[in-house]
Coordinates of C-alpha atoms and ligand atoms in Angstrom, one line a residue:
X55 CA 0.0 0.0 0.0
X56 CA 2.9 2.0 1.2
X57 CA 4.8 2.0 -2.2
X58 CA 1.8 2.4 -4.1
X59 CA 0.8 5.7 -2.8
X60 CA 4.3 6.8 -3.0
X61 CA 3.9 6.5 -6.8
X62 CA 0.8 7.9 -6.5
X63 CA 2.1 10.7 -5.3
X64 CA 4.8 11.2 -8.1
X65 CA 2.5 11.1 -10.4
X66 CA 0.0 13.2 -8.7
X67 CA 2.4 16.0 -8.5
X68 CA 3.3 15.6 -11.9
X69 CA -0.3 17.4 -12.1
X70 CA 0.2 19.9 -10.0
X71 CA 2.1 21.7 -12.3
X72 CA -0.5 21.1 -15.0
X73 CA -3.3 22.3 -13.1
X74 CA -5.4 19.5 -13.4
X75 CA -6.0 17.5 -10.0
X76 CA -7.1 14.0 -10.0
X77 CA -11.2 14.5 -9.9
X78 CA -12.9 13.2 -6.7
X79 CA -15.8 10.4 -6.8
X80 CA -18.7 11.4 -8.1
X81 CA -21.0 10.2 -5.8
X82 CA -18.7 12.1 -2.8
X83 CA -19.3 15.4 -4.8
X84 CA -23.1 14.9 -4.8
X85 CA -23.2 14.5 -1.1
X86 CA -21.1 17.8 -0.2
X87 CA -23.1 19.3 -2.9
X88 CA -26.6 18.4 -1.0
X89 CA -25.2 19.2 2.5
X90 CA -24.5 22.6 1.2
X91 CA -27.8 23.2 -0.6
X92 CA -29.4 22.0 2.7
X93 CA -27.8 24.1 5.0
X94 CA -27.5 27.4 3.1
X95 CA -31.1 27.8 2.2
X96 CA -32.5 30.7 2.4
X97 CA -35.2 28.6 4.9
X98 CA -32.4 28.2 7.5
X99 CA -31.9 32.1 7.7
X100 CA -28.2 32.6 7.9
X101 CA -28.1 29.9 10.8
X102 CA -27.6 33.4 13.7
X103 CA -26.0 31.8 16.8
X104 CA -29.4 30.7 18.8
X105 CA -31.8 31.4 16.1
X106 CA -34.2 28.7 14.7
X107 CA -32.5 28.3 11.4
X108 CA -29.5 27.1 13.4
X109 CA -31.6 24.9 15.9
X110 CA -32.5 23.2 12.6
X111 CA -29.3 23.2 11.2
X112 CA -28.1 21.3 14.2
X113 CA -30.7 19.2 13.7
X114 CA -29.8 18.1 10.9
X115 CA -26.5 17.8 11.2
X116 CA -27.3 15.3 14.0
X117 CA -30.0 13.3 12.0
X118 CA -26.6 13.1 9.0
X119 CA -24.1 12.1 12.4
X120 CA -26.8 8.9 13.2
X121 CA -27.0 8.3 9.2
X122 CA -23.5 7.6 9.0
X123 CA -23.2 5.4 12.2
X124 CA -21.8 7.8 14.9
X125 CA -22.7 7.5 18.4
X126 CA -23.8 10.6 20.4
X127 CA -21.0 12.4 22.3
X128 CA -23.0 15.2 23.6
X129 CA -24.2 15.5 27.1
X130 CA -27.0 13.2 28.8
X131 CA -26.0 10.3 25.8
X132 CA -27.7 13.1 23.4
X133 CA -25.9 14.7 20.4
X134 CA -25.5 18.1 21.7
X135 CA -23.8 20.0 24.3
X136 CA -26.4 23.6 24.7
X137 CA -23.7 26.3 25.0
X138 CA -25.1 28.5 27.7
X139 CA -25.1 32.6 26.1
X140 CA -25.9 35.8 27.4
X141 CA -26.4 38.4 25.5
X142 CA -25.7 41.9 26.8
X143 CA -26.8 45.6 25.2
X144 CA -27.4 48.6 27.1
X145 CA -31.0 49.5 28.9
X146 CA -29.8 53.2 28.1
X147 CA -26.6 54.5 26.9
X148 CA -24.2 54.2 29.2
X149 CA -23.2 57.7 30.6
X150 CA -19.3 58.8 30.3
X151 CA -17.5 61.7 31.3
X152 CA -13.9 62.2 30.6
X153 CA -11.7 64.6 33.1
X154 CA -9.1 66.2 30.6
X155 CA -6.7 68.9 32.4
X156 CA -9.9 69.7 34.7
X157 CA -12.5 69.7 32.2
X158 CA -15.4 67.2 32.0
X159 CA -16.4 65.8 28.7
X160 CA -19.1 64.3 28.3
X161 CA -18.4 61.0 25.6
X162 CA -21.7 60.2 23.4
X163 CA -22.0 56.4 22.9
X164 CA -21.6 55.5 19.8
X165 CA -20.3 59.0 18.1
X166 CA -17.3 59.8 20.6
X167 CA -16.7 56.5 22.1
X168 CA -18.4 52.7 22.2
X169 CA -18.7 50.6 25.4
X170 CA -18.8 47.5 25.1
X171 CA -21.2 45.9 27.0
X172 CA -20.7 43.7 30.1
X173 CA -22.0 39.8 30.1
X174 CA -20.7 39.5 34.0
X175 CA -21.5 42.8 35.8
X176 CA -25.2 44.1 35.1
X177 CA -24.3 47.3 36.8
X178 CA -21.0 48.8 36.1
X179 CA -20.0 52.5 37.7
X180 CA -15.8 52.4 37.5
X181 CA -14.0 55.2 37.6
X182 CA -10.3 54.7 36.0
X183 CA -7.2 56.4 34.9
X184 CA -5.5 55.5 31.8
X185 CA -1.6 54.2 31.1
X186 CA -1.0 53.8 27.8
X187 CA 1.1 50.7 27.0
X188 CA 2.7 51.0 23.4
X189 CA 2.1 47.6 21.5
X190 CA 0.3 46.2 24.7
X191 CA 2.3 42.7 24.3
X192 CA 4.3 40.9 26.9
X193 CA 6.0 37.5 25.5
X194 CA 9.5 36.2 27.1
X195 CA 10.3 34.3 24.0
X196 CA 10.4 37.4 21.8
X197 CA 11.4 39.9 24.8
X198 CA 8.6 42.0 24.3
X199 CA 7.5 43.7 28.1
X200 CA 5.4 46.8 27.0
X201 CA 4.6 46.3 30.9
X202 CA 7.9 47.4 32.1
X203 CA 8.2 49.5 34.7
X204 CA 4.2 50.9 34.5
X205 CA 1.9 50.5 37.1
X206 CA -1.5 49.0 35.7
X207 CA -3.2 48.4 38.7
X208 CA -6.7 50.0 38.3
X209 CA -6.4 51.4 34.9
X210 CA -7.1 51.3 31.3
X211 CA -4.8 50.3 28.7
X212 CA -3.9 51.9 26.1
X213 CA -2.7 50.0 23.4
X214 CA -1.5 51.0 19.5
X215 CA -2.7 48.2 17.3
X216 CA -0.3 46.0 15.9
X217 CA 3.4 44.1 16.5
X218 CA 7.1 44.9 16.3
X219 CA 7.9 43.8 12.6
X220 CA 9.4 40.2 12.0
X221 CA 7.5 38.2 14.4
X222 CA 6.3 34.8 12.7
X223 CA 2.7 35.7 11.1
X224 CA 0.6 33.0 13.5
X225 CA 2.8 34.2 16.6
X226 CA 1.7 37.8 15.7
X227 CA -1.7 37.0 15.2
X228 CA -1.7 35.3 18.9
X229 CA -0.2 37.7 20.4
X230 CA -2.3 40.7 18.7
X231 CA -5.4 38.6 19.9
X232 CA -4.1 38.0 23.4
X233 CA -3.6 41.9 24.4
X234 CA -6.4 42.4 26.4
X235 CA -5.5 39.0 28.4
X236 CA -1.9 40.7 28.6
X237 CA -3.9 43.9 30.1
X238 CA -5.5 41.8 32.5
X239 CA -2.7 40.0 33.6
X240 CA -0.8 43.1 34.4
X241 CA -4.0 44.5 37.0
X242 CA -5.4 46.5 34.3
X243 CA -9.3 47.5 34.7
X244 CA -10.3 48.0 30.8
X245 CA -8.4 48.1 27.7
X246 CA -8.6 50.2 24.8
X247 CA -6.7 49.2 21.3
X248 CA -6.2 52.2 18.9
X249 CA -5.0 52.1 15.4
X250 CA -1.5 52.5 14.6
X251 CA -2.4 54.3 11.3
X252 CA -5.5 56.6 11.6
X253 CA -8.7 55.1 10.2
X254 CA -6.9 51.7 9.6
X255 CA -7.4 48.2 10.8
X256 CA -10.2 46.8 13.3
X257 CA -10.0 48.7 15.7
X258 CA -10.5 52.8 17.1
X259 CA -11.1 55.0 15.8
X260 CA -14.0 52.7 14.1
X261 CA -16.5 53.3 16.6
X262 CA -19.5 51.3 17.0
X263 CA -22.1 51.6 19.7
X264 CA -25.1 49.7 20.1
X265 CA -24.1 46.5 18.4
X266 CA -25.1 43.3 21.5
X267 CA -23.0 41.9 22.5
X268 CA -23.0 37.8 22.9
X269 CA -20.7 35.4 25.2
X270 CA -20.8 32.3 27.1
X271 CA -21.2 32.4 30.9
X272 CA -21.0 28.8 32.2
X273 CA -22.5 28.1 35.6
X274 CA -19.8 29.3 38.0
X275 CA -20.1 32.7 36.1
X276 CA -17.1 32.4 34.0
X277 CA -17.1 34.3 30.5
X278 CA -15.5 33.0 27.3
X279 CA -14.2 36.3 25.7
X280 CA -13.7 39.3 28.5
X281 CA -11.0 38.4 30.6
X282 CA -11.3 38.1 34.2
X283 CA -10.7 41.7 35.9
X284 CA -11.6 43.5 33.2
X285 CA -14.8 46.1 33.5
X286 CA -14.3 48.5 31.1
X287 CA -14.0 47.4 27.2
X288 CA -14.5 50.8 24.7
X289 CA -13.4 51.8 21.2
X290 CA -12.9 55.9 20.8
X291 CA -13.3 58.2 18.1
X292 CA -10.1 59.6 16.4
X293 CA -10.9 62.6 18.7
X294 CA -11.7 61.2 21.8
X295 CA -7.8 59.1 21.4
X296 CA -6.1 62.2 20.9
X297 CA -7.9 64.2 23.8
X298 CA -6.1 61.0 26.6
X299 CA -2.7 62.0 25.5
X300 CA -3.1 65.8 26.2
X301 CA -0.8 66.9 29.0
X302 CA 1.1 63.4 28.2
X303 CA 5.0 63.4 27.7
X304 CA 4.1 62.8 24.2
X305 CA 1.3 63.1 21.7
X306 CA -0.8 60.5 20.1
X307 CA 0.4 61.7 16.5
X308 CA 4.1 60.9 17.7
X309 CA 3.4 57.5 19.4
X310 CA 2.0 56.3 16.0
X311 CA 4.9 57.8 14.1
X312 CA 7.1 55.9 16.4
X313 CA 5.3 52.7 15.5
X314 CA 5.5 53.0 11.7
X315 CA 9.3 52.5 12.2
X316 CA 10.2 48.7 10.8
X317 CA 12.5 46.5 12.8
X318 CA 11.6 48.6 16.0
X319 CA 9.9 47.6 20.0
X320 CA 6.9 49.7 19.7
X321 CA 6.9 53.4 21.6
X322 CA 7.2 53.2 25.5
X323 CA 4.5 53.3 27.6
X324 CA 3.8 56.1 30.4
X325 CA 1.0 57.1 32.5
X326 CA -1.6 59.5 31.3
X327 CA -3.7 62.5 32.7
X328 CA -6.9 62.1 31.8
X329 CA -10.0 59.8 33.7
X330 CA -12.7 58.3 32.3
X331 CA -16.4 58.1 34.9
X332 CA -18.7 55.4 33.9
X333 CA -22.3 54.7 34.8
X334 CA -23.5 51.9 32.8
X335 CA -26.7 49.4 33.0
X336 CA -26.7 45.9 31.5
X337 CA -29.8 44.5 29.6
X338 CA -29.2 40.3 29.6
X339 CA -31.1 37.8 27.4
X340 CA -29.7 34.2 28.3
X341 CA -30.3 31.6 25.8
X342 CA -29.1 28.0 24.5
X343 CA -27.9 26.8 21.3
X344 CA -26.0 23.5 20.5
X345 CA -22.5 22.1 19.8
X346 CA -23.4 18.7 17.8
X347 CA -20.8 15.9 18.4
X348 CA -20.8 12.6 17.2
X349 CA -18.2 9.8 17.8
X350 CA -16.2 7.1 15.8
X351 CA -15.1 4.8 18.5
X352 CA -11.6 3.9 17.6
X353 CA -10.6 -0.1 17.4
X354 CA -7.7 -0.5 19.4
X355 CA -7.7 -1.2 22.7
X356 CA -5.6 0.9 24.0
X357 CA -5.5 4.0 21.8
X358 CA -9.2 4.0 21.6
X359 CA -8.9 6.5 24.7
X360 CA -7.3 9.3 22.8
X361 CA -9.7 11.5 20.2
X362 CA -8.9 13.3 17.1
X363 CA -11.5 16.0 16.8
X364 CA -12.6 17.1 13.4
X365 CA -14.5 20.0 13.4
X366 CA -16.6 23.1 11.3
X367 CA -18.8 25.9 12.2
X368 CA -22.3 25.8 11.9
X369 CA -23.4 29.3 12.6
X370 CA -22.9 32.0 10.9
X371 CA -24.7 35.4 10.8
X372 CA -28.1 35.4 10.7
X373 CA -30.6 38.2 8.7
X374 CA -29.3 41.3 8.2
X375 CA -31.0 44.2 10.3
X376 CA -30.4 47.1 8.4
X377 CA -32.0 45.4 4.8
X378 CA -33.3 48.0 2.4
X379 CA -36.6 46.4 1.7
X380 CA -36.1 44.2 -1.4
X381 CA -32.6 43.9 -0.7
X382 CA -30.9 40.0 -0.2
X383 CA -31.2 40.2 3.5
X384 CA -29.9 36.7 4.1
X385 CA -26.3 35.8 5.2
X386 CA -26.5 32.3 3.8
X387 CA -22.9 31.6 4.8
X388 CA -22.4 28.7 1.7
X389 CA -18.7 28.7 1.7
X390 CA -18.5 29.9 5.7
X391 CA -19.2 27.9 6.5
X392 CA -21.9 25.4 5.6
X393 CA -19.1 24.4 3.2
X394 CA -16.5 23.7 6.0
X395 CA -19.6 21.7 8.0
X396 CA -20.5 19.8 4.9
X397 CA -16.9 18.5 4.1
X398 CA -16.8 17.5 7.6
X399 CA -19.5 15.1 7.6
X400 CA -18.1 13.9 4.0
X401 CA -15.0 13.0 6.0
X402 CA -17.3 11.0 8.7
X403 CA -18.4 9.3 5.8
X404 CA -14.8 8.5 4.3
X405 CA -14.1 7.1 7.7
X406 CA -17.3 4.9 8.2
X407 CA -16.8 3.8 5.0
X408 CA -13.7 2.3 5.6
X409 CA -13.3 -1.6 6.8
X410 CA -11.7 -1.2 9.5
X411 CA -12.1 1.8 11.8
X412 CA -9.4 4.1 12.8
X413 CA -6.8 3.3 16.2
X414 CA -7.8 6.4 18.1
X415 CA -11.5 7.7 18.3
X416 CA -13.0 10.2 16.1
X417 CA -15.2 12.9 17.5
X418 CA -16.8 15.4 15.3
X419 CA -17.8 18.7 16.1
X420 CA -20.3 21.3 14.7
X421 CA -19.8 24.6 16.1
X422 CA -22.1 26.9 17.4
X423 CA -20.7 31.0 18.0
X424 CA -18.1 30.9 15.9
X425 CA -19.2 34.1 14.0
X426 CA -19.5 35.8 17.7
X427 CA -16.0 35.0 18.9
X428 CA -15.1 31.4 18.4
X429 CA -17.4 30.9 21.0
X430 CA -18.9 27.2 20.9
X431 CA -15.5 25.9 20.1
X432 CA -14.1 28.1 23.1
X433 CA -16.7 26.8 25.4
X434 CA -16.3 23.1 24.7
X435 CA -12.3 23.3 24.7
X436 CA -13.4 24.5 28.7
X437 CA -16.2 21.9 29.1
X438 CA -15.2 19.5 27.0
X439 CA -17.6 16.0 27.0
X440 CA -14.5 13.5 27.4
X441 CA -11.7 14.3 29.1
X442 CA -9.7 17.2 28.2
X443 CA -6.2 15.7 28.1
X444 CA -7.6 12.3 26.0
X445 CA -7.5 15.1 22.9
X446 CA -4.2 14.8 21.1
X447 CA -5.4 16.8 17.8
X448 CA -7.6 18.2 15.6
X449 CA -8.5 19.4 12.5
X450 CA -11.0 22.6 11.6
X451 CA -12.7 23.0 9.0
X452 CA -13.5 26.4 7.8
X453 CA -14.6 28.2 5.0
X454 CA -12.7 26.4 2.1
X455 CA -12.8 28.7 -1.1
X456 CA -14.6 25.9 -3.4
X457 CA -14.5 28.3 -6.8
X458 CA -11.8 26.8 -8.2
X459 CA -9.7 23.5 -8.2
X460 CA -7.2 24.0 -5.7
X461 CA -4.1 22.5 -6.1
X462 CA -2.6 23.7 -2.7
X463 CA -3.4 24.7 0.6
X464 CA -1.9 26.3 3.7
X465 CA -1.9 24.3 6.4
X466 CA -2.6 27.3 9.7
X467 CA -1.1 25.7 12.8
X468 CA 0.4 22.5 11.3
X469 CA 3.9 23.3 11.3
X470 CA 4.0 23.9 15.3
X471 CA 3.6 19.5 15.6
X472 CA 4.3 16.8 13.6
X473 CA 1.0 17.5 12.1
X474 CA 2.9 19.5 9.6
X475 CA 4.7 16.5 8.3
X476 CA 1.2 14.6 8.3
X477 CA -0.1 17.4 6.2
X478 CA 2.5 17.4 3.6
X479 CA 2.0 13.7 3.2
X480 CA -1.5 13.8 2.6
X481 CA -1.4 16.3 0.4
X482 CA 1.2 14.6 -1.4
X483 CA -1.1 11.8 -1.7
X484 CA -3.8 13.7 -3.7
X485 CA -1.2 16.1 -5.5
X486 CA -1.8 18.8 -3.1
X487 CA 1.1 20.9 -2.0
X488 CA 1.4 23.1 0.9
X489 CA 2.1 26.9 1.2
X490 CA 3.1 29.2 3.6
X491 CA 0.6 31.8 4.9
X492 CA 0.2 33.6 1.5
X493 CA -2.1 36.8 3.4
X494 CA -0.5 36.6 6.8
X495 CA -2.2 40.5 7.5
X496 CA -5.8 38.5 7.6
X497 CA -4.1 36.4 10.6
X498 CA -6.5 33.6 10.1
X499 CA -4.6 31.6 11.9
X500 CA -6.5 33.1 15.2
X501 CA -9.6 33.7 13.3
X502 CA -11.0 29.8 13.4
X503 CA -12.2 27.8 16.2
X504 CA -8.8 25.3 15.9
X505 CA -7.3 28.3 17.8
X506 CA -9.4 28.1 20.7
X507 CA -7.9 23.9 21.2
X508 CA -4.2 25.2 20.0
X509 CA -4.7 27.2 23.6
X510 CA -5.6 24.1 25.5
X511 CA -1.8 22.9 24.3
X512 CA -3.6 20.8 21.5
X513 CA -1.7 20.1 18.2
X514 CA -4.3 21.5 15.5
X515 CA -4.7 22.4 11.8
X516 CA -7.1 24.6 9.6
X517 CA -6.5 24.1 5.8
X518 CA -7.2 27.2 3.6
X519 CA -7.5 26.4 0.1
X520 CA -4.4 27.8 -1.3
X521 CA -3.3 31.0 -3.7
X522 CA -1.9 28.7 -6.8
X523 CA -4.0 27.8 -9.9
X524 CA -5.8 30.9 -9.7
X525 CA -6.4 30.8 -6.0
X526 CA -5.1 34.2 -5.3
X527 CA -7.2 36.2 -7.7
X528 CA -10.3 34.7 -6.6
X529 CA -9.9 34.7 -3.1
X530 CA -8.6 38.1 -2.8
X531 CA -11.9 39.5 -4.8
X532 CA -14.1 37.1 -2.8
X533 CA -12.3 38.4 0.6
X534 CA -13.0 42.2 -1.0
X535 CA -16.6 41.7 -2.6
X536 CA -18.3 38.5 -0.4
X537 CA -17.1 37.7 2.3
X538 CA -19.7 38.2 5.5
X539 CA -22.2 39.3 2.9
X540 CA -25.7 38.1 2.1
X541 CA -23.6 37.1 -1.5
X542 CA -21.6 34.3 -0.1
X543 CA -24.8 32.3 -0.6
X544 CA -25.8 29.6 -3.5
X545 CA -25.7 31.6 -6.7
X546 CA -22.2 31.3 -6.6
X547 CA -20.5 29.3 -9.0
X548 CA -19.5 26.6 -7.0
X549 CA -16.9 23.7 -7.6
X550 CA -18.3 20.7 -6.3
X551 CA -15.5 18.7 -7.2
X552 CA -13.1 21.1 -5.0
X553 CA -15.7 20.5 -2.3
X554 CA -15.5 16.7 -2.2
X555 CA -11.3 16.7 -2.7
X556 CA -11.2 19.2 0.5
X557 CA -13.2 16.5 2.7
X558 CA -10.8 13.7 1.4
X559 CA -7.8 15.9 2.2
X560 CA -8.7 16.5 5.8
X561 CA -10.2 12.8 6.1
X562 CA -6.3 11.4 5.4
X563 CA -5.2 13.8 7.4
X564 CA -7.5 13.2 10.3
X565 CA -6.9 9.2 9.5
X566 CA -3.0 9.6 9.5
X567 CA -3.5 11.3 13.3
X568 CA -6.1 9.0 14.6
X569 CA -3.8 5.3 13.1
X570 CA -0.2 6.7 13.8
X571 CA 1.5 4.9 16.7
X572 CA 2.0 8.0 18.5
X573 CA 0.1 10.8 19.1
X574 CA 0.3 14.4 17.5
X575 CA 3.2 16.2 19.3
X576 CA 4.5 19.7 19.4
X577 CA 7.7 20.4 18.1
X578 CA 10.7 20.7 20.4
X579 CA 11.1 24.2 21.6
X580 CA 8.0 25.3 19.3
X581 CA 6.5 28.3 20.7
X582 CA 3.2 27.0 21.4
X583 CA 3.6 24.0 22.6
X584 CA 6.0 25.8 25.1
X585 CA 3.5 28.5 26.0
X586 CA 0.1 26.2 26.4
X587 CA 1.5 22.3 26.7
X588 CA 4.9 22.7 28.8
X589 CA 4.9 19.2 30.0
X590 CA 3.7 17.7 27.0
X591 CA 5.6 15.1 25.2
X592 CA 8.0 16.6 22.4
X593 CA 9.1 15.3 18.6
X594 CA 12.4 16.6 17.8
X595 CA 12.4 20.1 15.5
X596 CA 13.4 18.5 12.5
X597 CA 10.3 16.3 12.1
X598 CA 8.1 18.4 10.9
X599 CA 8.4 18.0 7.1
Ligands
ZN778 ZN1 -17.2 33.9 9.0

C-alpha cells in the first residue's frame, strides 16, 4: 500500500504543475453538494447563533451524524452539548464623562466612544485612569514587556494596534489577539486598542455603539471572551484618542509615528492624565444553542482512549437588520461555513466507509458561535464532554474557497507539531502541495475555532485552500466583494469537485492522526507547545516536514 501511494504521489504532482487535479468520486461530490444546498437555504436564515435556522441546522446535522453510524457524544447520551449565552446591550446609553486637564467631557455612545457591554457585571459605575502601554504585548520568548516599569493596577490600557515587525505571522496574530489578556494579567481594569495608522485596521477610531453583545457564561459565572478583571472594554473616536494624551510626555500623533518605524519595539508606555467616569446598566437575554458531536469509536484497545477531533462551524450570521426592503437580507454563509460543516460530515463518511475503523477515536464537532467569537469551540475546549487531556489533535474546517480546483493549501497551525509533516503527506497523496501563509495581515490563523484547542496545548490544523491555480485572484476579490455578505450564498458558482477533494484531504489527514502509533506532538522548543503544553511530550524540531 505504502509504495503504491508513494507512486501515487509522483504522479499526482506531476499534475500539479498542470493544473489538473485527479477528480474526486462522483458520488462524494453529490453528497457535499446536497449538505451545502441544505444548510444554506434561504429557509435556515443565515443559521444566527441561537436562532431557529441554526436549531435546525443542528438538527440536521445530528440526524446526517446517526445516518453515518456515529454514536452521540453530547451531554446526557444526546448529540448536543447547549452552550449556555448571554447576550448583553445597554437599557440606556451608558453615561461617560472624561476629566481632561480639569474639564469634563461628556463622551456620546456611539459618536465619541463605544462601550462595550458587560455579560458578568449588570451594573457597572468604575472610575479609571489611563496608562497607555505601546504595543500592549508581553511575551518572554520574543522579549517583548510593553509592561515594564508601569503600574496597571486600576487602569485602562492603552494600546497601538499592531506588532514589532518580523514576528512569525501566526505568533503575531496570537499575540495581537491575546492583548487584552496581557492587560489583565498586568492589573489592568479596561483596555482600549487604537489604530497605529489613523482610520486603519479593526480597531479605534471605528466606533461602534449599540451592536449586542454575545458570550458564554457557564455556571460558576465564567465568560468566554472578557478576561477576568476587566470592566471597562471601549473603542474611541479619532478625537476622543487624541484628547487621553493631552498633558502626556508625548502626543498621540508621535506615538503612531514611532510605531511606523520597521524592525523597531513599539513606543514606550507612560502614564496619562486624563480619567474616564462610567455609569453603565446591562440588559441580559440568556439563551441556548447547541454544539453537535458525534463519535467514531476507535478499534484499538488501548488507543481507543485518545480523540482526534474534526471539526466546522455551523453558525454564521443570521438576517441582516439594516436590509433595504427588497434587498438580499440573508447571510446564507455557503462557503462559511456550511461548506466547511459539509466536508466535515463527507469526511465521517470516508471514515465509516472504511473496513476497518481508525486506532484512536474520532469525534466530530459542529460549532455553534463561531461568527461571535469562536465561542462554541471556546466553550467546549473548557467543558469538553470526554476528558480534556484524552484530545491529542484536531483538525478545523472552515470556509474552504470551493471556486476553483485548488491545487494547494496552507496548512494554519500545522507546522508547530508533527502535524505538519502529516499534512504534507496527505497532500502529497492527492497532488496537493502546501504553502506558507500567503495573506499573513488576515491572521486567520486566530480567526478559526482550531485556535481556541491550540490554547488548550492541542496540536491543531485549519487548511485554507491555497493562492496557486488561480487561487489568489479569486480569493482576494471574494475576501473584498463576499465575504460576510448576504452574496456568499448559492448563486455562486461553486466547484463541487473542489468541495469533495477538500473533505478527502482532511479525512487522510485526520486518518494519519487518529492510526499513527504516537500521538500528534508539538515540536521541540516550538513556541506554542512551550507557551500552552509545557509538559507535553515533544518530537524533535526537525520532524516536521
Ligand atoms: Zn465567518
Amino acid at each position: 500500500m505504502r509504495l503504491i501511494s508513494a507512486i501515487t504521489l509522483l504522479l499526482a504532482s506531476a499534475s500539479v504543475h498542470a493544473a489538473t487535479p485527479a477528480p474526486a468520486d462522483p458520488a462524494s461530490i453529490q453528497r457535499v453538494r446536497a449538505d451545502v444546498e441544505f444548510l444554506a437555504t434561504d429557509r435556515l436564515e443565515g443559521r444566527d447563533t441561537g436562532s431557529r435556522g441554526y436549531a435546525i441546522a443542528a438538527d440536521y446535522v445530528a440526524s446526517q451524524f446517526r445516518a453515518i453510524g456515529l454514536e452521540p457524544a453530547g451531554e446526557n447520551g444526546g448529540w448536543f452539548q447547549q452552550v449556555p449565552f448571554r447576550r448583553a446591550s445597554f437599557d440606556r446609553p451608558p453615561v461617560m464623562t472624561l476629566t481632561v486637564g480639569g474639564r469634563r467631557i461628556s463622551l456620546q455612545q456611539g459618536k465619541d466612544a463605544a462601550l462595550r457591554p458587560s455579560v458578568t457585571d449588570k451594573v457597572r459605575r468604575n472610575s479609571a485612569g489611563f496608562v497607555f502601554v505601546g504595543y500592549g504585548l508581553k511575551d518572554a520568548r520574543y522579549r517583548l514587556d510593553d509592561y515594564r516599569g508601569l503600574d496597571l493596577r486600576g487602569k485602562i490600557a492603552v494600546a497601538l494596534s499592531g506588532a514589532p515587525k518580523g514576528l512569525p505571522s501566526e505568533i503575531e496574530a496570537h499575540l495581537n489577539a491575546s492583548k487584552d489578556r496581557m492587560a489583565a494579567e498586568a492589573g489592568a481594569v479596561g483596555f482600549i486598542e487604537i489604530a497605529r495608522k489613523p482610520g486603519s485596521g479593526r480597531v479605534t477610531p471605528v466606533v461602534r455603539g449599540g451592536r449586542p453583545l454575545i458570550d458564554w457564561v457557564d455556571s460558576s459565572g465564567r465568560a468566554g471572551s472578557t478576561p477576568p478583571g476587566i470592566k471597562l472594554q471601549l473603542s474611541l473616536s479619532e478625537e476622543t484618542a487624541a484628547r487621553l494624551f493631552e498633558g502626556a510626555p508625548r502626543s498621540l500623533a508621535s506615538v503612531r509615528s514611532d510605531a511606523k518605524e520597521d524592525g523597531k519595539a513599539g513606543p514606550r508606555g507612560f502614564a496619562l492624565r486624563p480619567t474616564l467616569a462610567v455609569d453603565a446598566e446591562n440588559k441580559w437575554e440568556d439563551f441556548t444553542s447547541p454544539e453537535v458531536i458525534g463519535l467514531l469509536k476507535g478499534s484499538d484497545p488501548s488507543l481507543a482512549a485518545e480523540h482526534v477531533v474534526l471539526m466546522g462551524h455551523l453558525d454564521h450570521l443570521g438576517i441582516k437588520a439594516d436590509a433595504k426592503p427588497g434587498e438580499d437580507a440573508i447571510y446564507n454563509g455557503a462557503l462559511d461555513n456550511a461548506a466547511g460543516v459539509a466536508t466535515m460530515l463527507e469526511a465521517a463518511r470516508l471514515f465509516a466507509a472504511q473496513p476497518v475503523r481508525p486506532k484512536r477515536s474520532v469525534m466530530f464537532i459542529a460549532n455553534t458561535g463561531e461568527e461571535r467569537g469562536l465561542l462554541g469551540a471556546d466553550y467546549y475546549a473548557n467543558h469538553p464532554t470526554v476528558p480534556a487531556a484524552s484530545i491529542v489533535g484536531l483538525v478545523d474546517l472552515d470556509m474552504p474557497l470551493l471556486l476553483y480546483p485548488f491545487t494547494d493549501v496552507t496548512a494554519f497551525g500545522a507546522d508547530h507539531s508533527t502535524v505538519g509533516a502529516i499534512v504534507a503527506q496527505a497532500g502529497a497523496s492527492m497532488g496537493i502541495s502546501v504553502s506558507p501563509d500567503p495573506m499573513p495581515e488576515e491572521a486567520i490563523f486566530t480567526r478559526s475555532d482550531h485556535y481556541q484547542f491550540v490554547r488548550r496545548g492541542v496540536p491543531a490544523v485549519l487548511l485554507m485552500t491555497g493562492h496557486a491555480n488561480g487561487g489568489k485572484d479569486i480569493w482576494n476579490s471574494w475576501l473584498g466583494k463576499i465575504y460576510h455578505s448576504p452574496q456568499d450564498d448559492l448563486t455562486q458558482k461553486i466547484d463541487w469537485d473542489a468541495g469533495a477533494r477538500y473533505a478527502d484531504l482532511n479525512y487522510r489527514i485526520a486518518r494519519a492522526m487518529a492510526d499513527a502509533p504516537v500521538r500528534p506532538m508539538w515540536l521541540q522548543g516550538d513556541y506554542f507547545g512551550d507557551l500552552f503544553d509545557p509538559k507535553g511530550p515533544r518530537a524533535p524540531a526537525n520532524s516536521a516536514r
